[in-house]
Every structure is written in structure tokens, then in C-alpha cells.
């Protein structure tokens, strides 16, 4: 398909909708930060604390890999134990943020990516606007929101995002195969 001005505009609009949905998802999750950032009971060393016990288990694996601490504790997970630990360690190593900051915000950053496959599914069926509104709703659906809000550092950040990407690729493959078979007739 040749690049036309209309295709470029549609593509720009598509990426803009994706960006709007992603920012919306992050901003809604920021409500918790705005609500508790000035409450000293929710902070440690000037940083908001994560709000799930499992998060400290996963963060200890990243901390062990990054700082070499906790080596005496056999219950500290390896950096490759889960994607959450691996991505946290890599993000902390690469980005100019502390481990505490990365574990605080990572659930929102990772889980917010769910908007991409939702919008892509809408576009796949020629309904990008429906995909956009589905992404707005799906990214903040009650249970998913609660388990992926800022500070809820756990593997739940992947629980809908990863399967949604898989679903998109399956649907795209089916549609592509169906289209290919129709053209070969």
C-alpha cells in the first residue's frame, strides 16, 4: 500500500489515540500518588512506599542483583525468577531512578501498555474509535486497576497486558490468513 497523505494522517491519529489512552491510564493511576504523597505514614526516606507485601519479595530480587545485598538470605529470588524482577533490575540499571521509584511506578507503566493491543484489535476490525474507547475503559477496569495501580508492585501488571497482546496477534494472524486465502481463490 503506497504512503499517501491520508494514510499518514490516519496513522498519526492512530498513534495519537494510543498515546492519549496510555497517558489517561497512567493519570488515573496517579490518583493514589496525589492522595497519599504528603502523608508521612506512606513514605520511607522521602519516597512513597509500595503497598503490597509481595512487592517487597520481588524487589528484593532486583536489589540483590543490583546491589549485591541480601546474599545471605536463600529466599531472595533470582533476577530471572519473574519478568517483574528482571525488568525492574534492568530499568533501575538503565534509567536515572532509584529502585524504590522504579518499583513504585512500574505497575502503572507496564500495565498501561494494555491499551496498545486493545486499540490494535479495534483497528484490526476497522473500528479504531471503538478500540480507543475500549482501551480507556479496559485499562481502568476495577479489578485490573486495583491490582496494577501505582505502588501495587506485583506480577499482576502482566496479567491482562501480556494475554491481550497474544490475543491481538492471534486475531491478526487469523485475519491475515483468511485474507490471503480469499486472494488465492
Coordinates of N, CA and C in Angstrom, one line a residue:
X1 N 0.8 -1.2 0.0 CA 0.0 0.0 0.0 C 0.9 1.2 0.0
X2 N 0.7 2.1 -1.0 CA 1.6 3.3 -1.1 C 1.3 4.3 0.1
X3 N 2.3 5.0 0.5 CA 2.1 6.0 1.5 C 1.4 7.3 0.9
X4 N 0.2 7.5 1.4 CA -0.5 8.7 0.9 C -0.6 9.7 2.1
X5 N -1.0 10.9 1.8 CA -1.2 11.9 2.9 C -2.3 11.4 3.8
X6 N -3.3 10.8 3.3 CA -4.4 10.3 4.1 C -4.0 9.2 5.0
X7 N -3.1 8.3 4.5 CA -2.6 7.2 5.3 C -1.7 7.7 6.4
X8 N -0.9 8.7 6.1 CA -0.1 9.4 7.2 C -0.9 10.0 8.3
X9 N -2.0 10.7 7.9 CA -2.9 11.4 8.8 C -3.5 10.3 9.7
X10 N -4.1 9.3 9.1 CA -4.7 8.2 9.8 C -3.7 7.5 10.8
X11 N -2.5 7.3 10.3 CA -1.5 6.7 11.2 C -1.1 7.6 12.4
X12 N -1.0 8.9 12.1 CA -0.7 9.9 13.1 C -1.9 9.9 14.2
X13 N -3.1 9.9 13.7 CA -4.3 9.9 14.5 C -4.3 8.7 15.4
X14 N -4.0 7.6 14.8 CA -3.9 6.3 15.5 C -2.9 6.3 16.6
X15 N -1.7 6.8 16.3 CA -0.7 6.8 17.4 C -1.1 7.9 18.4
X16 N -1.7 9.0 18.0 CA -2.2 10.0 19.0 C -3.2 9.4 19.9
X17 N -4.2 8.6 19.4 CA -5.2 7.9 20.2 C -4.5 7.0 21.2
X18 N -3.5 6.3 20.7 CA -2.8 5.3 21.6 C -2.1 6.1 22.7
X19 N -1.5 7.2 22.4 CA -0.8 8.0 23.4 C -1.8 8.6 24.4
X20 N -2.9 9.1 23.9 CA -3.9 9.6 24.8 C -4.4 8.5 25.8
X21 N -4.7 7.4 25.3 CA -5.2 6.3 26.1 C -4.1 5.9 27.1
X22 N -2.9 5.8 26.7 CA -1.8 5.4 27.7 C -1.6 6.5 28.8
X23 N -1.6 7.7 28.4 CA -1.5 8.8 29.4 C -2.7 8.8 30.3
X24 N -3.9 8.6 29.8 CA -5.1 8.5 30.6 C -5.0 7.4 31.6
X25 N -4.5 6.3 31.2 CA -4.3 5.1 32.1 C -3.4 5.5 33.2
X26 N -2.3 6.1 32.9 CA -1.3 6.5 33.9 C -1.8 7.5 34.9
X27 N -2.5 8.5 34.3 CA -3.0 9.6 35.1 C -4.1 9.1 36.1
X28 N -4.9 8.2 35.7 CA -5.9 7.7 36.6 C -5.2 6.9 37.8
X29 N -4.1 6.3 37.4 CA -3.4 5.6 38.5 C -2.6 6.5 39.4
X30 N -2.4 7.7 38.9 CA -1.7 8.7 39.7 C -2.5 9.3 40.9
X31 N -3.8 9.0 40.8 CA -4.7 9.5 41.9 C -4.2 9.0 43.3
X32 N -3.7 7.8 43.4 CA -3.2 7.3 44.6 C -2.0 8.1 45.1
X33 N -1.1 8.5 44.2 CA 0.1 9.3 44.5 C -0.4 10.7 45.0
X34 N -1.3 11.3 44.3 CA -1.8 12.6 44.6 C -2.4 12.6 46.0
X35 N -3.1 11.5 46.3 CA -3.9 11.4 47.6 C -2.9 11.2 48.8
X36 N -1.8 10.4 48.6 CA -1.0 10.0 49.7 C 0.4 10.5 49.8
X37 N 0.8 11.3 48.8 CA 2.2 11.8 48.7 C 2.6 12.6 49.9
X38 N 1.7 13.3 50.5 CA 2.0 14.2 51.6 C 1.8 13.6 53.0
X39 N 1.4 12.3 53.0 CA 1.1 11.6 54.2 C 2.4 10.9 54.6
X40 N 3.0 11.3 55.7 CA 4.3 10.7 56.1 C 4.2 9.2 56.5
X41 N 3.0 8.7 56.8 CA 2.8 7.3 57.1 C 2.9 6.4 55.9
X42 N 2.9 7.0 54.7 CA 3.0 6.2 53.4 C 4.4 6.4 52.8
X43 N 5.3 7.0 53.5 CA 6.6 7.3 53.0 C 7.7 6.7 53.8
X44 N 8.8 6.4 53.1 CA 10.1 5.9 53.8 C 11.2 6.6 53.0
X45 N 12.1 7.3 53.7 CA 13.2 8.0 53.2 C 12.8 8.9 52.0
X46 N 11.7 9.6 52.2 CA 11.2 10.6 51.3 C 10.5 10.0 50.0
X47 N 10.3 8.8 50.0 CA 9.7 8.1 48.8 C 8.4 7.4 49.3
X48 N 7.3 7.5 48.5 CA 6.1 6.7 48.7 C 6.5 5.2 48.7
X49 N 5.9 4.5 49.6 CA 6.2 3.1 49.7 C 5.2 2.3 48.8
X50 N 5.7 1.1 48.4 CA 4.7 0.3 47.6 C 3.7 -0.3 48.7
X51 N 2.6 -0.8 48.2 CA 1.5 -1.1 49.1 C 1.1 -2.6 49.0
X52 N 2.0 -3.5 48.7 CA 1.7 -4.9 48.7 C 2.9 -5.7 49.2
X53 N 2.7 -6.7 50.0 CA 3.8 -7.4 50.6 C 4.6 -8.2 49.6
X54 N 3.9 -8.7 48.6 CA 4.6 -9.5 47.5 C 5.6 -8.6 46.8
X55 N 5.3 -7.3 46.7 CA 6.2 -6.4 46.0 C 7.6 -6.3 46.7
X56 N 7.7 -6.4 48.0 CA 9.0 -6.4 48.6 C 9.8 -7.7 48.3
X57 N 9.1 -8.8 48.2 CA 9.7 -10.0 47.8 C 10.4 -9.9 46.4
X58 N 9.6 -9.4 45.5 CA 10.1 -9.2 44.1 C 11.2 -8.2 44.1
X59 N 11.0 -7.1 44.8 CA 12.0 -6.0 44.8 C 13.3 -6.5 45.4
X60 N 13.2 -7.4 46.3 CA 14.5 -7.9 47.0 C 15.3 -8.7 45.9
X61 N 14.7 -9.3 45.0 CA 15.5 -10.0 43.9 C 16.2 -9.0 43.1
X62 N 15.5 -7.9 42.7 CA 16.2 -6.8 41.9 C 17.3 -6.2 42.8
X63 N 17.0 -5.9 44.0 CA 18.0 -5.3 44.9 C 19.3 -6.2 45.0
X64 N 19.0 -7.5 45.2 CA 20.2 -8.4 45.3 C 21.0 -8.4 44.0
X65 N 20.4 -8.4 42.9 CA 21.2 -8.3 41.6 C 21.9 -7.0 41.5
X66 N 21.2 -5.9 41.8 CA 21.8 -4.5 41.6 C 22.9 -4.2 42.6
X67 N 22.6 -4.5 43.9 CA 23.5 -4.0 45.0 C 24.3 -5.1 45.6
X68 N 24.0 -6.4 45.3 CA 24.7 -7.5 46.0 C 24.3 -7.7 47.4
X69 N 23.3 -7.1 47.9 CA 22.8 -7.2 49.2 C 21.9 -8.5 49.4
X70 N 21.6 -8.8 50.6 CA 20.7 -9.9 50.9 C 21.2 -11.3 50.4
X71 N 22.5 -11.4 50.1 CA 23.1 -12.7 49.7 C 23.0 -13.8 50.7
X72 N 22.9 -13.5 51.9 CA 22.8 -14.5 53.0 C 21.4 -15.1 53.1
X73 N 20.4 -14.5 52.4 CA 19.0 -15.0 52.5 C 18.7 -15.9 51.3
X74 N 18.5 -17.2 51.6 CA 18.2 -18.1 50.5 C 16.8 -17.9 49.9
X75 N 16.0 -17.1 50.5 CA 14.6 -16.9 50.0 C 14.5 -15.8 49.0
X76 N 15.6 -15.0 48.8 CA 15.6 -13.9 47.9 C 15.6 -14.5 46.5
X77 N 14.6 -14.1 45.7 CA 14.5 -14.7 44.3 C 15.7 -14.2 43.4
X78 N 16.0 -15.0 42.4 CA 17.0 -14.7 41.4 C 16.4 -13.6 40.5
X79 N 17.2 -12.9 39.8 CA 16.8 -11.8 39.0 C 16.0 -12.3 37.8
X80 N 16.1 -13.6 37.4 CA 15.4 -14.2 36.3 C 14.1 -15.0 36.8
X81 N 13.8 -14.8 38.1 CA 12.6 -15.5 38.7 C 11.3 -15.1 38.0
X82 N 11.1 -13.9 37.8 CA 9.9 -13.4 37.1 C 10.3 -12.2 36.2
X83 N 9.5 -11.9 35.2 CA 9.7 -10.7 34.4 C 9.7 -9.5 35.2
X84 N 8.9 -9.4 36.2 CA 8.8 -8.2 37.1 C 10.2 -7.9 37.7
X85 N 10.9 -8.9 38.2 CA 12.2 -8.7 38.8 C 13.2 -8.3 37.7
X86 N 13.2 -9.0 36.6 CA 14.2 -8.8 35.5 C 14.0 -7.4 35.0
X87 N 12.8 -7.0 34.6 CA 12.5 -5.6 34.1 C 12.8 -4.5 35.1
X88 N 12.5 -4.8 36.4 CA 12.8 -3.8 37.4 C 14.3 -3.6 37.5
X89 N 15.1 -4.7 37.6 CA 16.5 -4.6 37.7 C 17.1 -3.9 36.5
X90 N 16.7 -4.2 35.3 CA 17.2 -3.6 34.1 C 16.8 -2.1 34.0
X91 N 15.5 -1.8 34.4 CA 15.1 -0.4 34.4 C 15.9 0.4 35.4
X92 N 16.1 -0.1 36.6 CA 16.9 0.6 37.6 C 18.3 0.8 37.1
X93 N 18.9 -0.2 36.4 CA 20.3 -0.1 36.0 C 20.4 1.0 34.8
X94 N 19.4 1.0 34.0 CA 19.5 1.9 32.8 C 19.0 3.3 33.0
X95 N 17.9 3.4 33.8 CA 17.2 4.7 34.0 C 17.8 5.4 35.2
X96 N 17.6 6.8 35.2 CA 18.2 7.5 36.4 C 17.3 7.6 37.6
X97 N 16.6 6.4 37.9 CA 15.7 6.4 39.0 C 16.2 5.3 40.0
X98 N 15.8 5.6 41.3 CA 16.2 4.6 42.3 C 15.3 3.3 42.2
X99 N 15.8 2.3 42.8 CA 15.0 1.1 42.8 C 13.6 1.3 43.5
X100 N 13.6 2.1 44.5 CA 12.3 2.5 45.2 C 11.3 3.1 44.2
X101 N 11.8 4.1 43.4 CA 11.0 4.8 42.4 C 10.5 3.8 41.3
X102 N 11.4 3.0 40.9 CA 11.0 2.1 39.8 C 9.9 1.1 40.2
X103 N 10.1 0.5 41.4 CA 9.0 -0.4 41.9 C 7.7 0.3 42.2
X104 N 7.8 1.6 42.5 CA 6.6 2.3 42.8 C 5.7 2.5 41.5
X105 N 6.4 3.0 40.5 CA 5.7 3.4 39.3 C 5.6 2.3 38.2
X106 N 6.4 1.3 38.3 CA 6.4 0.2 37.2 C 5.1 -0.4 37.0
X107 N 4.3 -0.7 38.0 CA 3.0 -1.3 37.7 C 2.1 -0.5 36.7
X108 N 2.1 0.8 36.9 CA 1.3 1.7 36.0 C 1.9 1.7 34.6
X109 N 3.3 1.8 34.5 CA 3.9 1.9 33.3 C 3.7 0.7 32.4
X110 N 3.9 -0.5 33.1 CA 3.8 -1.8 32.3 C 2.3 -2.1 32.0
X111 N 1.4 -2.0 33.0 CA 0.0 -2.4 32.8 C -0.7 -1.4 31.9
X112 N -0.2 -0.2 31.8 CA -0.8 0.8 30.9 C -0.6 0.4 29.4
X113 N 0.4 -0.5 29.2 CA 0.6 -0.9 27.8 C -0.6 -1.8 27.3
X114 N -1.5 -2.1 28.1 CA -2.7 -2.9 27.7 C -3.5 -2.1 26.7
X115 N -3.4 -0.8 26.7 CA -4.2 0.0 25.7 C -3.7 -0.3 24.3
X116 N -2.5 -0.6 24.1 CA -2.0 -0.8 22.7 C -2.7 -2.0 22.0
X117 N -2.7 -3.2 22.6 CA -3.4 -4.3 21.8 C -4.9 -4.1 21.8
X118 N -5.5 -3.4 22.7 CA -6.9 -3.1 22.7 C -7.2 -2.2 21.5
X119 N -6.5 -1.2 21.3 CA -6.7 -0.3 20.2 C -6.4 -1.0 18.9
X120 N -5.3 -1.8 18.9 CA -4.9 -2.5 17.7 C -6.0 -3.5 17.3
X121 N -6.7 -4.1 18.2 CA -7.8 -5.0 17.9 C -9.0 -4.3 17.3
X122 N -9.2 -3.1 17.8 CA -10.3 -2.2 17.2 C -9.9 -1.9 15.8
X123 N -8.6 -1.5 15.6 CA -8.2 -1.1 14.2 C -8.2 -2.3 13.3
X124 N -7.9 -3.5 13.8 CA -7.9 -4.7 13.0 C -9.3 -5.0 12.4
X125 N -10.3 -4.6 13.1 CA -11.7 -4.8 12.6 C -12.3 -3.5 12.0
X126 N -11.4 -2.5 11.8 CA -11.9 -1.3 11.1 C -12.7 -0.4 12.1
X127 N -12.5 -0.5 13.4 CA -13.2 0.3 14.4 C -12.2 0.9 15.4
X128 N -11.3 1.7 14.9 CA -10.3 2.3 15.8 C -10.9 3.1 16.9
X129 N -12.0 3.8 16.6 CA -12.6 4.6 17.7 C -13.2 3.7 18.8
X130 N -13.8 2.6 18.4 CA -14.3 1.6 19.4 C -13.1 1.1 20.2
X131 N -12.0 0.7 19.5 CA -10.8 0.2 20.2 C -10.3 1.3 21.2
X132 N -10.3 2.5 20.8 CA -9.8 3.6 21.7 C -10.7 3.7 23.0
X133 N -12.0 3.7 22.8 CA -12.9 3.8 24.0 C -12.8 2.5 24.8
X134 N -12.6 1.4 24.2 CA -12.4 0.1 24.9 C -11.1 0.1 25.7
X135 N -10.1 0.7 25.1 CA -8.8 0.9 25.8 C -9.0 1.8 27.0
X136 N -9.7 2.9 26.9 CA -9.9 3.7 28.0 C -10.6 3.0 29.2
X137 N -11.6 2.3 28.8 CA -12.4 1.5 29.8 C -11.6 0.3 30.4
X138 N -11.0 -0.5 29.4 CA -10.3 -1.7 29.8 C -9.1 -1.4 30.7
X139 N -8.4 -0.3 30.5 CA -7.2 0.0 31.2 C -7.5 0.4 32.6
X140 N -8.7 0.8 32.9 CA -9.0 1.2 34.3 C -10.1 0.3 34.9
X141 N -10.4 -0.8 34.3 CA -11.5 -1.7 34.8 C -11.1 -2.0 36.3
X142 N -12.1 -2.1 37.1 CA -12.0 -2.1 38.5 C -10.9 -3.1 39.1
X143 N -11.0 -4.3 38.8 CA -10.0 -5.3 39.4 C -8.6 -5.1 38.8
X144 N -8.6 -4.9 37.5 CA -7.3 -4.6 36.9 C -6.6 -3.3 37.4
X145 N -7.4 -2.3 37.6 CA -6.9 -1.1 38.1 C -6.4 -1.3 39.5
X146 N -7.2 -1.9 40.4 CA -6.7 -2.1 41.8 C -5.4 -2.9 41.9
X147 N -5.2 -3.8 41.0 CA -4.0 -4.7 41.1 C -2.9 -4.2 40.2
X148 N -3.0 -3.1 39.6 CA -1.9 -2.5 38.8 C -1.7 -1.0 39.1
X149 N -2.3 -0.5 40.2 CA -2.1 0.9 40.5 C -0.7 1.1 40.9
X150 N -0.4 2.4 40.9 CA 1.0 2.8 41.4 C 1.2 2.3 42.8
X151 N 2.3 1.6 43.0 CA 2.6 1.1 44.4 C 2.2 -0.3 44.5
X152 N 1.3 -0.9 43.6 CA 1.0 -2.3 43.8 C 1.9 -3.1 42.9
X153 N 3.1 -3.2 43.3 CA 4.2 -3.8 42.6 C 4.1 -5.4 42.8
X154 N 3.6 -6.0 41.7 CA 3.4 -7.5 41.8 C 3.3 -7.9 40.3
X155 N 3.3 -9.2 40.1 CA 3.2 -9.7 38.7 C 1.9 -9.4 38.0
X156 N 0.9 -8.9 38.7 CA -0.4 -8.6 38.1 C -0.3 -7.6 37.0
X157 N 0.8 -6.8 37.0 CA 1.0 -5.8 35.9 C 1.0 -6.5 34.5
X158 N 1.3 -7.8 34.5 CA 1.3 -8.5 33.2 C 0.1 -9.3 33.0
X159 N -0.8 -9.4 34.0 CA -1.9 -10.4 33.9 C -2.9 -10.1 32.8
X160 N -3.2 -8.9 32.4 CA -4.1 -8.7 31.3 C -3.3 -8.1 30.1
X161 N -2.2 -7.4 30.3 CA -1.4 -6.8 29.3 C -0.8 -7.9 28.3
X162 N -0.1 -8.9 28.9 CA 0.5 -9.9 28.0 C -0.5 -10.7 27.3
X163 N -1.5 -11.3 27.9 CA -2.5 -12.0 27.2 C -3.3 -11.2 26.1
X164 N -3.4 -9.9 26.4 CA -4.1 -9.1 25.4 C -3.2 -8.9 24.1
X165 N -1.9 -8.8 24.3 CA -1.0 -8.8 23.1 C -1.1 -10.2 22.4
X166 N -1.1 -11.3 23.1 CA -1.3 -12.6 22.5 C -2.6 -12.7 21.7
X167 N -3.7 -12.2 22.3 CA -5.0 -12.2 21.6 C -4.9 -11.4 20.3
X168 N -4.3 -10.2 20.4 CA -4.2 -9.4 19.2 C -3.5 -10.1 18.1
X169 N -2.3 -10.7 18.4 CA -1.5 -11.4 17.4 C -2.3 -12.6 16.8
X170 N -3.0 -13.3 17.7 CA -3.8 -14.4 17.2 C -4.9 -14.0 16.2
X171 N -5.6 -12.9 16.6 CA -6.6 -12.4 15.7 C -6.1 -11.8 14.4
X172 N -4.9 -11.1 14.5 CA -4.3 -10.6 13.3 C -3.8 -11.7 12.4
X173 N -3.3 -12.8 12.9 CA -2.9 -13.9 12.1 C -4.1 -14.6 11.4
X174 N -5.2 -14.8 12.2 CA -6.4 -15.4 11.6 C -6.9 -14.5 10.5
X175 N -7.0 -13.2 10.7 CA -7.5 -12.3 9.7 C -6.6 -12.3 8.5
X176 N -5.3 -12.3 8.7 CA -4.3 -12.3 7.6 C -4.4 -13.5 6.7
X177 N -4.5 -14.7 7.4 CA -4.7 -16.0 6.7 C -6.0 -16.0 5.9
X178 N -7.0 -15.5 6.5 CA -8.3 -15.5 5.9 C -8.3 -14.6 4.6
X179 N -7.6 -13.5 4.7 CA -7.5 -12.5 3.6 C -6.6 -13.2 2.5
X180 N -5.5 -13.8 2.9 CA -4.6 -14.4 2.0 C -5.3 -15.6 1.2
X181 N -6.1 -16.4 1.9 CA -6.8 -17.5 1.3 C -7.9 -16.9 0.3
X182 N -8.5 -15.8 0.6 CA -9.5 -15.2 -0.3 C -8.9 -14.7 -1.5
X183 N -7.7 -14.2 -1.5 CA -7.0 -13.6 -2.6 C -6.4 -14.8 -3.5
X184 N -6.2 -15.9 -3.0 CA -5.6 -17.0 -3.8 C -6.7 -17.8 -4.5
X185 N -8.0 -17.5 -4.3 CA -9.1 -18.3 -4.9 C -9.2 -17.9 -6.3

